[in-house]
CSV table of C-alpha atoms and ligand atoms in Angstrom, one decimal:
chain,number,residue,atom,x,y,z
A,1,MET,CA,-13.4,-12.1,16.3
A,2,SER,CA,-16.0,-14.8,15.5
A,3,GLU,CA,-15.3,-17.6,13.1
A,4,SER,CA,-17.6,-16.1,10.5
A,5,GLU,CA,-15.9,-12.7,10.7
A,6,ALA,CA,-12.5,-14.3,10.3
A,7,ASP,CA,-13.7,-16.3,7.3
A,8,GLY,CA,-15.1,-13.1,5.7
A,9,VAL,CA,-11.7,-11.2,6.0
A,10,LEU,CA,-9.1,-13.5,4.5
A,11,ALA,CA,-6.2,-11.2,5.2
A,12,ALA,CA,-7.0,-11.3,8.9
A,13,ARG,CA,-6.9,-15.1,9.1
A,14,TRP,CA,-3.2,-15.5,9.8
A,15,LEU,CA,-2.9,-13.4,13.0
A,16,PRO,CA,-4.4,-14.1,16.4
A,17,ALA,CA,-7.8,-12.6,17.2
A,18,GLY,CA,-7.5,-9.1,18.8
A,19,THR,CA,-4.0,-8.5,17.4
A,20,PHE,CA,-4.8,-4.8,17.0
A,21,GLU,CA,-7.2,-4.4,20.0
A,22,GLY,CA,-7.0,-0.9,21.3
A,23,GLN,CA,-5.1,0.4,18.3
A,24,ARG,CA,-6.2,3.5,16.3
A,25,ALA,CA,-5.4,3.3,12.6
A,26,VAL,CA,-5.6,5.7,9.7
A,27,VAL,CA,-5.6,4.3,6.2
A,28,THR,CA,-5.4,6.7,3.2
A,29,GLY,CA,-7.4,5.5,0.3
A,30,GLY,CA,-8.8,3.0,2.8
A,31,GLY,CA,-12.2,2.6,1.1
A,32,THR,CA,-11.2,0.8,-2.1
A,33,GLY,CA,-8.8,-1.9,-3.4
A,34,LEU,CA,-5.8,-2.8,-1.2
A,35,GLY,CA,-6.6,0.0,1.2
A,36,LEU,CA,-10.1,-1.4,1.9
A,37,GLU,CA,-8.6,-4.9,2.4
A,38,ILE,CA,-6.0,-3.5,4.9
A,39,SER,CA,-8.8,-1.5,6.7
A,40,ARG,CA,-11.0,-4.6,6.9
A,41,GLY,CA,-8.2,-6.7,8.3
A,42,LEU,CA,-7.3,-4.1,11.0
A,43,CYS,CA,-11.0,-3.9,11.9
A,44,ALA,CA,-11.4,-7.7,12.1
A,45,LEU,CA,-8.5,-7.8,14.3
A,46,GLY,CA,-9.8,-5.2,16.8
A,47,ALA,CA,-8.5,-1.8,15.6
A,48,ARG,CA,-10.5,1.4,15.3
A,49,VAL,CA,-10.0,2.6,11.7
A,50,ALA,CA,-10.3,5.9,10.0
A,51,ILE,CA,-10.3,5.9,6.1
A,52,LEU,CA,-9.3,9.1,4.4
A,53,SER,CA,-10.1,9.6,0.8
A,54,ARG,CA,-11.3,12.3,-1.6
A,55,ASN,CA,-14.5,10.7,-2.7
A,56,PRO,CA,-17.2,10.1,-0.1
A,57,GLU,CA,-18.7,7.4,-2.4
A,58,HIS,CA,-15.6,5.3,-1.6
A,59,HIS,CA,-16.4,5.4,2.1
A,60,ALA,CA,-19.7,3.6,1.8
A,61,PRO,CA,-18.7,-0.1,1.5
A,62,LEU,CA,-16.6,-0.1,4.6
A,63,LEU,CA,-19.1,2.0,6.6
A,64,ALA,CA,-21.8,-0.5,5.7
A,65,GLU,CA,-19.7,-3.5,6.6
A,66,ALA,CA,-18.7,-1.9,9.9
A,67,GLU,CA,-22.3,-1.4,10.7
A,68,ARG,CA,-23.0,-5.1,10.1
A,69,CYS,CA,-19.9,-6.3,12.0
A,70,GLY,CA,-19.9,-3.8,14.9
A,71,TRP,CA,-16.5,-2.4,13.8
A,72,GLN,CA,-15.5,1.2,14.8
A,73,VAL,CA,-14.9,3.0,11.5
A,74,ARG,CA,-14.8,6.7,10.7
A,75,ALA,CA,-14.5,8.1,7.2
A,76,ILE,CA,-13.1,11.6,6.5
A,77,VAL,CA,-13.0,13.4,3.2
A,78,VAL,CA,-9.3,14.3,2.7
A,79,ASP,CA,-7.2,15.1,-0.3
A,80,VAL,CA,-3.8,14.0,0.8
A,81,ARG,CA,-2.2,16.6,-1.5
A,82,GLU,CA,-3.8,19.3,0.8
A,83,PRO,CA,-2.0,19.6,4.1
A,84,ASP,CA,-4.9,21.6,5.6
A,85,THR,CA,-7.4,18.7,5.0
A,86,ILE,CA,-5.0,16.3,6.7
A,87,ALA,CA,-4.6,18.6,9.6
A,88,SER,CA,-8.3,18.9,10.2
A,89,ALA,CA,-8.7,15.1,10.0
A,90,ALA,CA,-5.9,14.7,12.5
A,91,ALA,CA,-7.6,17.2,14.9
A,92,GLU,CA,-10.9,15.3,14.5
A,93,LEU,CA,-9.2,12.0,15.4
A,94,GLN,CA,-7.3,13.5,18.3
A,95,GLU,CA,-10.6,14.8,19.7
A,96,ALA,CA,-12.4,11.5,19.1
A,97,TRP,CA,-9.7,9.0,19.9
A,98,GLY,CA,-7.0,10.9,21.7
A,99,GLY,CA,-4.3,9.9,19.1
A,100,VAL,CA,-3.4,7.6,16.3
A,101,ASP,CA,-1.1,4.5,16.5
A,102,ILE,CA,-0.9,3.3,12.9
A,103,LEU,CA,-0.8,5.3,9.7
A,104,VAL,CA,-1.0,3.4,6.4
A,105,ASN,CA,0.0,5.6,3.4
A,106,ASN,CA,-1.9,3.7,0.7
A,107,ALA,CA,-3.5,6.4,-1.5
A,108,ALA,CA,-2.0,6.5,-5.0
A,109,GLY,CA,-2.9,7.4,-8.5
A,110,ASN,CA,-1.5,5.8,-11.6
A,111,PHE,CA,-1.9,5.3,-15.3
A,112,VAL,CA,0.3,4.3,-18.2
A,113,CYS,CA,1.5,7.2,-20.3
A,114,PRO,CA,4.8,7.7,-22.4
A,115,ALA,CA,7.0,10.1,-20.5
A,116,GLU,CA,7.2,12.5,-23.5
A,117,ARG,CA,3.4,12.8,-23.6
A,118,LEU,CA,2.8,13.2,-19.8
A,119,SER,CA,1.4,16.7,-19.1
A,120,THR,CA,2.7,18.8,-16.2
A,121,ASN,CA,-0.7,18.5,-14.5
A,122,ALA,CA,-0.6,14.7,-14.8
A,123,TRP,CA,2.9,14.5,-13.4
A,124,ARG,CA,1.9,16.7,-10.5
A,125,SER,CA,-1.3,14.8,-9.9
A,126,VAL,CA,0.4,11.4,-9.4
A,127,VAL,CA,3.5,12.7,-7.7
A,128,GLY,CA,1.3,14.9,-5.5
A,129,ILE,CA,-0.8,12.0,-4.3
A,130,ALA,CA,1.9,9.4,-3.9
A,131,LEU,CA,4.9,11.4,-2.7
A,132,ASP,CA,3.6,14.7,-1.3
A,133,GLY,CA,0.6,12.9,0.2
A,134,THR,CA,2.7,10.3,1.9
A,135,PHE,CA,5.0,13.0,3.4
A,136,PHE,CA,2.2,15.4,4.4
A,137,CYS,CA,0.3,12.5,6.2
A,138,SER,CA,3.5,11.2,7.8
A,139,ARG,CA,4.5,14.6,9.0
A,140,GLU,CA,1.0,15.3,10.5
A,141,PHE,CA,0.4,12.0,12.2
A,142,GLY,CA,4.1,11.6,12.9
A,143,ARG,CA,4.1,14.7,15.1
A,144,ALA,CA,1.5,13.2,17.3
A,145,MET,CA,3.3,9.8,17.4
A,146,ILE,CA,6.5,11.6,18.4
A,147,HIS,CA,4.5,13.3,21.2
A,148,ALA,CA,3.1,9.8,22.2
A,149,LYS,CA,6.5,8.2,21.9
A,150,ALA,CA,5.0,5.3,19.9
A,151,GLY,CA,3.5,4.6,16.5
A,152,GLN,CA,4.1,3.1,13.2
A,153,ILE,CA,3.8,4.0,9.5
A,154,LEU,CA,3.4,1.6,6.6
A,155,ASN,CA,4.0,2.9,3.1
A,156,VAL,CA,2.9,1.2,-0.1
A,157,VAL,CA,5.5,1.4,-2.9
A,158,ALA,CA,6.1,-0.8,-5.9
A,159,THR,CA,9.1,-2.7,-7.1
A,160,TYR,CA,9.6,-0.2,-9.9
A,161,ALA,CA,10.7,2.2,-7.2
A,162,TRP,CA,14.1,0.7,-7.8
A,163,THR,CA,13.8,-1.2,-11.2
A,164,GLY,CA,12.0,1.7,-13.0
A,165,MET,CA,9.2,0.9,-15.4
A,166,PRO,CA,8.6,2.3,-18.9
A,167,GLY,CA,5.2,4.1,-19.0
A,168,VAL,CA,4.9,5.1,-15.4
A,169,VAL,CA,7.7,7.6,-14.8
A,170,HIS,CA,5.4,9.6,-12.5
A,171,SER,CA,4.5,6.8,-10.2
A,172,ALA,CA,8.0,5.1,-10.3
A,173,SER,CA,9.7,8.5,-9.4
A,174,ALA,CA,7.2,9.1,-6.6
A,175,LYS,CA,7.5,5.5,-5.2
A,176,ALA,CA,11.3,5.8,-5.3
A,177,GLY,CA,10.9,9.0,-3.2
A,178,VAL,CA,8.6,7.2,-0.8
A,179,LEU,CA,11.1,4.4,-0.4
A,180,ALA,CA,13.8,6.9,0.5
A,181,MET,CA,11.3,8.6,2.8
A,182,THR,CA,10.6,5.2,4.5
A,183,LYS,CA,14.3,4.7,5.3
A,184,THR,CA,14.9,8.3,6.3
A,185,LEU,CA,11.9,8.6,8.6
A,186,ALA,CA,12.7,5.1,10.1
A,187,ALA,CA,16.2,6.3,11.1
A,188,GLU,CA,15.0,9.8,12.2
A,189,TRP,CA,12.1,8.6,14.2
A,190,ALA,CA,13.3,5.3,15.7
A,191,PRO,CA,14.5,7.2,18.9
A,192,HIS,CA,10.8,8.2,19.3
A,193,GLY,CA,9.6,4.6,19.2
A,194,ILE,CA,8.2,4.9,15.7
A,195,ARG,CA,8.6,2.1,13.1
A,196,VAL,CA,8.4,3.0,9.4
A,197,ASN,CA,8.3,0.2,6.8
A,198,ALA,CA,7.1,-0.3,3.3
A,199,ILE,CA,5.5,-3.0,1.2
A,200,ALA,CA,6.2,-3.4,-2.5
A,201,PRO,CA,3.5,-5.4,-4.3
A,202,GLY,CA,3.9,-6.7,-7.8
A,203,PRO,CA,0.9,-7.0,-10.2
A,204,PHE,CA,-2.1,-8.0,-8.2
A,205,GLU,CA,-5.9,-8.1,-8.7
A,206,SER,CA,-7.0,-4.6,-7.8
A,207,LYS,CA,-9.7,-2.7,-9.6
A,208,GLY,CA,-7.8,0.6,-9.4
A,209,ALA,CA,-4.5,-0.7,-10.7
A,210,GLY,CA,-6.3,-3.1,-13.2
A,211,LEU,CA,-8.4,-0.4,-14.9
A,212,ASN,CA,-5.4,1.9,-15.2
A,213,LEU,CA,-2.4,-0.4,-15.8
A,214,TRP,CA,-3.5,-3.7,-17.3
A,215,PRO,CA,-7.1,-3.1,-18.7
A,216,GLU,CA,-6.9,-5.7,-21.5
A,217,GLU,CA,-6.7,-9.5,-21.2
A,218,GLU,CA,-3.8,-9.4,-23.7
A,219,ILE,CA,-1.7,-7.2,-21.4
A,220,GLN,CA,-2.7,-9.3,-18.4
A,221,ASP,CA,-1.5,-12.5,-20.3
A,222,VAL,CA,1.9,-10.8,-21.1
A,223,LEU,CA,2.3,-9.8,-17.4
A,224,LYS,CA,1.3,-13.2,-16.1
A,225,ARG,CA,4.1,-14.8,-18.2
A,226,LEU,CA,6.5,-12.5,-16.4
A,227,ILE,CA,5.5,-13.7,-13.0
A,228,PRO,CA,7.4,-16.9,-12.0
A,229,LEU,CA,4.5,-18.0,-9.7
A,230,GLY,CA,2.3,-17.8,-12.8
A,231,ARG,CA,-0.5,-15.6,-11.5
A,232,PHE,CA,-1.5,-12.2,-10.2
A,233,GLY,CA,-1.5,-11.7,-6.5
A,234,THR,CA,-4.7,-11.0,-4.6
A,235,ASN,CA,-5.8,-8.0,-2.5
A,236,ASP,CA,-6.0,-10.2,0.6
A,237,GLU,CA,-2.5,-11.7,0.1
A,238,ILE,CA,-0.9,-8.3,-0.1
A,239,ALA,CA,-3.0,-7.0,2.9
A,240,ALA,CA,-2.1,-10.1,5.0
A,241,GLN,CA,1.6,-9.0,4.7
A,242,CYS,CA,0.7,-5.5,5.5
A,243,LEU,CA,-1.0,-6.7,8.7
A,244,HIS,CA,2.0,-8.9,9.5
A,245,LEU,CA,4.3,-5.8,9.2
A,246,LEU,CA,2.0,-3.8,11.4
A,247,SER,CA,1.7,-6.6,14.1
A,248,PRO,CA,3.9,-7.2,17.0
A,249,ALA,CA,5.6,-10.0,15.0
A,250,SER,CA,7.5,-7.2,13.2
A,251,ALA,CA,8.3,-5.1,16.3
A,252,TRP,CA,12.0,-5.1,15.6
A,253,MET,CA,11.7,-4.3,12.0
A,254,THR,CA,12.0,-0.7,10.7
A,255,GLY,CA,13.2,1.0,7.5
A,256,GLU,CA,12.5,-2.2,5.5
A,257,CYS,CA,10.5,-2.8,2.3
A,258,LEU,CA,8.9,-6.2,1.9
A,259,VAL,CA,8.6,-7.4,-1.7
A,260,ILE,CA,5.5,-9.5,-2.5
A,261,ASP,CA,5.5,-10.0,-6.3
A,262,GLY,CA,5.3,-13.7,-7.0
A,263,GLY,CA,8.9,-13.6,-7.9
A,264,SER,CA,8.5,-11.0,-10.7
A,265,THR,CA,11.7,-9.2,-9.8
A,266,LEU,CA,13.9,-12.4,-9.6
A,267,PRO,CA,16.3,-13.0,-12.4
A,268,ARG,CA,15.0,-15.2,-15.3
A,269,PRO,CA,16.5,-18.6,-15.7
A,270,PHE,CA,18.5,-18.8,-19.0
A,271,TRP,CA,17.7,-22.5,-19.6
A,272,GLU,CA,14.4,-24.3,-19.9
A,273,PRO,CA,13.2,-26.6,-17.1
A,274,GLY,CA,14.7,-30.1,-17.7
A,275,GLN,CA,17.2,-28.8,-20.2
A,276,ARG,CA,20.9,-29.9,-19.6
A,277,VAL,CA,23.5,-27.2,-19.7
A,278,ARG,CA,26.7,-29.0,-21.0
A,279,SER,CA,30.1,-27.4,-20.2
A,280,LYS,CA,32.4,-27.2,-23.3
A,281,ARG,CA,35.5,-27.9,-21.2
A,282,LYS,CA,37.2,-31.1,-22.0
B,301,HXC,C1,-2.8,10.4,-19.6
B,301,HXC,C2,-4.0,11.3,-17.7
B,301,HXC,C3,-4.6,10.0,-17.6
B,301,HXC,C4,-4.3,8.9,-18.5
B,301,HXC,C5,-5.4,11.4,-16.1
B,301,HXC,N1,-4.5,12.0,-16.8
B,301,HXC,N2,-5.5,10.1,-16.5
B,301,HXC,N3,-3.1,11.5,-18.7
B,301,HXC,N4,-3.4,9.2,-19.4
B,301,HXC,N5,-4.9,7.7,-18.4
B,301,HXC,C6,-4.1,13.4,-16.6
B,301,HXC,C7,-5.3,14.4,-16.9
B,301,HXC,O1,-5.5,14.6,-18.3
B,301,HXC,C8,-4.8,15.6,-16.2
B,301,HXC,O2,-3.9,16.3,-16.9
B,301,HXC,C9,-4.1,15.1,-15.0
B,301,HXC,O3,-3.7,13.7,-15.3
B,301,HXC,C10,-4.9,15.1,-13.7
B,301,HXC,O4,-6.1,14.3,-14.0
B,301,HXC,P1,-7.4,14.5,-13.2
B,301,HXC,O5,-8.3,13.4,-13.4
B,301,HXC,O6,-7.9,15.9,-13.4
B,301,HXC,O7,-6.8,14.6,-11.7
B,301,HXC,P2,-7.1,13.8,-10.4
B,301,HXC,O8,-8.5,13.9,-10.0
B,301,HXC,O9,-6.1,14.3,-9.5
B,301,HXC,O10,-6.8,12.3,-10.8
B,301,HXC,C11,-5.8,11.6,-10.3
B,301,HXC,C12,-5.4,10.4,-11.2
B,301,HXC,C13,-6.5,9.4,-11.1
B,301,HXC,C14,-4.1,9.9,-10.7
B,301,HXC,C15,-5.2,11.0,-12.5
B,301,HXC,O11,-6.3,8.3,-12.1
B,301,HXC,C16,-6.7,8.7,-9.8
B,301,HXC,O12,-7.1,9.3,-8.8
B,301,HXC,N6,-6.5,7.4,-9.7
B,301,HXC,C17,-6.7,6.7,-8.4
B,301,HXC,C18,-6.8,5.2,-8.6
B,301,HXC,C19,-5.6,4.6,-9.1
B,301,HXC,O13,-5.0,5.0,-10.1
B,301,HXC,N7,-5.2,3.5,-8.4
B,301,HXC,C20,-4.2,2.7,-8.8
B,301,HXC,C21,-2.9,2.8,-8.1
B,301,HXC,S1,-1.9,1.5,-8.5
B,301,HXC,P3,-4.3,17.6,-17.9
B,301,HXC,O14,-3.0,18.1,-18.4
B,301,HXC,O15,-5.2,17.0,-19.0
B,301,HXC,O16,-5.0,18.6,-17.0
B,301,HXC,C22,-0.3,1.9,-8.1
B,301,HXC,C23,0.8,1.0,-8.2
B,301,HXC,C24,0.5,-0.4,-8.5
B,301,HXC,O17,-0.1,3.0,-7.8
B,301,HXC,C25,1.8,-1.2,-8.9
B,301,HXC,C26,1.6,-2.6,-9.2
B,301,HXC,C27,2.8,-3.2,-9.8
């Protein structure tokens, strides 16, 4: 990777050039937001990358960048809720690349809606993308990884998988399932040489999440006050940790979930900075 390429892909700066040389990666929802940043990082560090998403318009930015940078990128129209579309993408990649080494289950859908008003279709839509989609992709690409006796899967969850979060019962329930899936598949597939980990980002600057979850400045300000480090994360900070988990630096780590949330899930202090807490004991 040249200096200027490394400079352009912030998430890739922290790992040695060529970290993913020869690796073949699939990133669901890899054309936008965090998925795009993970895809760019993998490309900049030498991987071949296939992005799977429903909307071909989402493929264009990475394909254009790949053309400029000489990266090997493929884009396939897939709805992760439809196992048949995943199977045909896997067949296409088997034919083109002879296999897949890395699967990043990043595709998700989310919006804020009180549980009592959430329609059946809305529940199914979000749970279908996040939970079913993660399983269907893991099953499909996992079969080939088992055959190859190597591979790794990274799932994107959220800290509300275990804390819960009012307003996103569909996403929180799905992410809790994905967390359980991460640990289950890690245990089940470790004998096949497959690692399965997860990352749990807190609020970060992402168009998809921003538009749906914290669209107004007022909400953003409330959220910021709940983040001990005082700001939202950035796409490249989250993607950098994803790349680290996928790199050989994490080769002995499986079934884990890395929280990157600026301290949002830490307990709040019950006194102000500088305030003295006096004991009443004589
Ligand atoms: C209430 C809504 C809604 C909303 C959709 N629906 N948006 N209900 N409030 N804002 C309902 C629809 O009315 C419909 O139900 C059902 O959901 C399906 O909607 P469609 O648009 O027809 O379906 P689909 O194309 O499958 O849309 C999927 C989607 C969409 C999830 C609804 O928002 C999407 O694809 N989003 C992807 C981008 C995204 O959200 N990314 C952010 C992920 S962030 P009815 O009953 O009317 O038919 C994340 C965690 C971040 O996951 C955590 C940080 C802390």
